[in-house]
XYZ file of C-alpha atoms in Angstrom:
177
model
C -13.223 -2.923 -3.452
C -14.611 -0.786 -0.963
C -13.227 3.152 -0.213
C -10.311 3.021 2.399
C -12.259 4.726 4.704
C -15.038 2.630 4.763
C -12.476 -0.379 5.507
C -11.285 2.132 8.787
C -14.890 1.894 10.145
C -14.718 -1.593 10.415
C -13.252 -3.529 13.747
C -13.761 -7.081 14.617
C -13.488 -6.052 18.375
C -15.021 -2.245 18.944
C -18.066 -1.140 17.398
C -18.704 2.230 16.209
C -14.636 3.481 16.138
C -12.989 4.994 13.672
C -9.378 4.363 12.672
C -6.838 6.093 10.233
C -6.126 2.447 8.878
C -7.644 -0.645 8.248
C -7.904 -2.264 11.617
C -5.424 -5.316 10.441
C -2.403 -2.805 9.006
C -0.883 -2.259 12.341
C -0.208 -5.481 13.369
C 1.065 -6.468 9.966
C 3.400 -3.702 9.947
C 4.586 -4.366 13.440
C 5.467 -8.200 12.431
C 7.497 -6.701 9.636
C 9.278 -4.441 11.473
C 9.882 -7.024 14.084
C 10.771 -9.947 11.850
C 10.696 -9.238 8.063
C 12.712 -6.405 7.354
C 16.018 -9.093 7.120
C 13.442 -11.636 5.453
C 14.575 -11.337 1.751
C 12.542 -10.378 -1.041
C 9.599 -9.137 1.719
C 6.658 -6.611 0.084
C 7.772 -8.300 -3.667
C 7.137 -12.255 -3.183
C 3.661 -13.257 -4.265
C 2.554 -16.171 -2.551
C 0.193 -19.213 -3.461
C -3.390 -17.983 -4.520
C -5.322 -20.173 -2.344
C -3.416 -19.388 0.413
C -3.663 -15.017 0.049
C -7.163 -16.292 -0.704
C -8.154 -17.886 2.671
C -6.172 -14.558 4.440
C -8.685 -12.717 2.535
C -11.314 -14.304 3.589
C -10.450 -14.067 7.184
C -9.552 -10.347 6.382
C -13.012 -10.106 4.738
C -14.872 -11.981 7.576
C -13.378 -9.091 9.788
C -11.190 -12.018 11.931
C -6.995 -11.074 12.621
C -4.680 -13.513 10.231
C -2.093 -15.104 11.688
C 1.327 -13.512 10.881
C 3.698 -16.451 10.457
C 4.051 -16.008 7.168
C 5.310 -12.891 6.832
C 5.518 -12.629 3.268
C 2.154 -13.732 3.400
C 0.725 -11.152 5.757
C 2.489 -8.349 3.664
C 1.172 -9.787 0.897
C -2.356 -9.222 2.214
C -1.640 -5.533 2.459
C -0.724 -5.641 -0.858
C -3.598 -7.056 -2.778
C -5.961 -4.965 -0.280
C -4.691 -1.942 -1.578
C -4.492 -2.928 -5.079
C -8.445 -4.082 -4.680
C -9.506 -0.687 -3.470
C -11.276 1.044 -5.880
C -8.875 4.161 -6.821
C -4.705 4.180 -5.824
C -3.849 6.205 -2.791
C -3.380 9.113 -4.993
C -6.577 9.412 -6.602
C -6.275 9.110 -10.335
C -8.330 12.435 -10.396
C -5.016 13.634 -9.688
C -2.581 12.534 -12.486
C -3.769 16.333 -14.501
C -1.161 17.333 -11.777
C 1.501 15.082 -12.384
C 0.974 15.820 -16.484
C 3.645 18.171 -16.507
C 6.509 16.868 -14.074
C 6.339 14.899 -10.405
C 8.295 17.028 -8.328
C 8.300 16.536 -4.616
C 6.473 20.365 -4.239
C 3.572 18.713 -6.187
C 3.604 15.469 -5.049
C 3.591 16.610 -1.037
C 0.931 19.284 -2.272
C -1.431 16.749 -3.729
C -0.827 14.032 -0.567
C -2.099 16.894 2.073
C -5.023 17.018 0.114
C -5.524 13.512 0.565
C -8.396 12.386 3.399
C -6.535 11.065 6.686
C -6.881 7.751 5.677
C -5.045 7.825 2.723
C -2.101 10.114 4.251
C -1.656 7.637 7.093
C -1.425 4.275 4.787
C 1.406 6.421 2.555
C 2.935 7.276 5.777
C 2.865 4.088 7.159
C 3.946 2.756 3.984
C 6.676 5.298 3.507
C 8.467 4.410 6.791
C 8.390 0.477 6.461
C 9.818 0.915 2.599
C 12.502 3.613 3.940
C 13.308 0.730 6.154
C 12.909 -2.196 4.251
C 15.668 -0.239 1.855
C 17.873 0.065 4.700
C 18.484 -3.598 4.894
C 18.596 -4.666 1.433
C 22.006 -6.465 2.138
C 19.957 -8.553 4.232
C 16.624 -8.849 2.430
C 17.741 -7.957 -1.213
C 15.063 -5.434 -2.041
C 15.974 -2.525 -4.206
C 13.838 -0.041 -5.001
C 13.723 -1.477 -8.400
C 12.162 -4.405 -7.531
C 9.560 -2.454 -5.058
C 8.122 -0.068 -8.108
C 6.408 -2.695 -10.098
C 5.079 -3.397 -6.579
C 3.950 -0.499 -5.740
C 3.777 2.033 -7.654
C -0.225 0.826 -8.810
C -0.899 1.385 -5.326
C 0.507 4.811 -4.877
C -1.111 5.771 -8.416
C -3.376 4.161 -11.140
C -3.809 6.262 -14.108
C -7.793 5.515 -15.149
C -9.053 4.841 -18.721
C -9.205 8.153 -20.105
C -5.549 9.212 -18.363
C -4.131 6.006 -20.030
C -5.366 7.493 -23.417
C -3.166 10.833 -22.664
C -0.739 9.719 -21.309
C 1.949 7.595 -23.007
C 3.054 3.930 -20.882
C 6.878 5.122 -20.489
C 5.139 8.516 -19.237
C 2.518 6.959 -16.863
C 5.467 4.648 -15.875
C 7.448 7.278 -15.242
C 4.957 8.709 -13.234
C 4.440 6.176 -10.919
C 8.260 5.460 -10.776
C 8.885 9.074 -9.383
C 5.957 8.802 -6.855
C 7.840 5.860 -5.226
């Protein structure tokens, strides 16, 4: 795990750019959009490990992955995120969330965010909000996306983990998503 915005200098195609994401999240997103938001259980299927292995090393070897497997390609934006060394919201920010997670103090520690990591909860955001809208279709409930993502939104560290209680840090990361 390398910072996210370390991962948005990187392009297999132009040198020297700099992008609010990591060059392969776009297209990724765009498949689901296109094809996965009916395809059920999509963002909360894990697939085989050698297979999300071999993505990653096309990821990792800067090449695009092919997006026929959707649940596959999701899942690849999935264990990216979860690989990166601190959650979207930094962990130096659970002293804020101590108290209560309201949506003041959540939206007032996400601006404070670098672009990078306000774009991917964005981008994020809007697929979910979306993915939730067809959960006749897919049967995703938001219940079944927290365990998902909620360690990607926010990982408490060591010493947080120590304070906090698990129902508390749960509940933390379940009001955050």
């Amino acid at each position: 795990g390398k910072p996210l915005s370390i991962a948005c200098t990187v392009h297999p195609f132009m040198l020297n750019v700099h992008l609010l994401v990591p060059y392969f999240f776009r297209s990724i997103f765009q498949a689901i959009e296109e094809r996965g938001l009916t395809s059920h259980g999509i963002w909360t299927l894990d697939p085989p490990p050698n297979q999300a292995e071999k993505y990653e090393f096309l990821l990792n070897m800067n090449y695009e992955i092919p997006l026929s497997d959707i649940h596959l390609a999701a899942a690849c934006i999935r264990r990216y995120l979860l690989s990166l060394p601190d959650s979207l919201i930094p962990s130096t920010s659970g002293s804020v969330f101590e108290e209560e997670v309201t949506y003041k103090s959540l939206r007032e520690v996400i601006v404070q965010q670098p672009a990078t990591n306000r774009e991917v909860i964005r981008l994020i955001g809007l697929n979910l909000r979306k993915v939730l809208d067809n959960t006749s279709k897919n049967g995703v409930t938001i219940q079944t996306l927290i365990p998902v993502f909620a360690p990607i939104f926010f990982r408490p560290t060591q010493a947080q983990t120590l304070k906090l209680t698990p129902a508390r840090a749960r509940g933390i990361q379940e009001q955050i998503l």
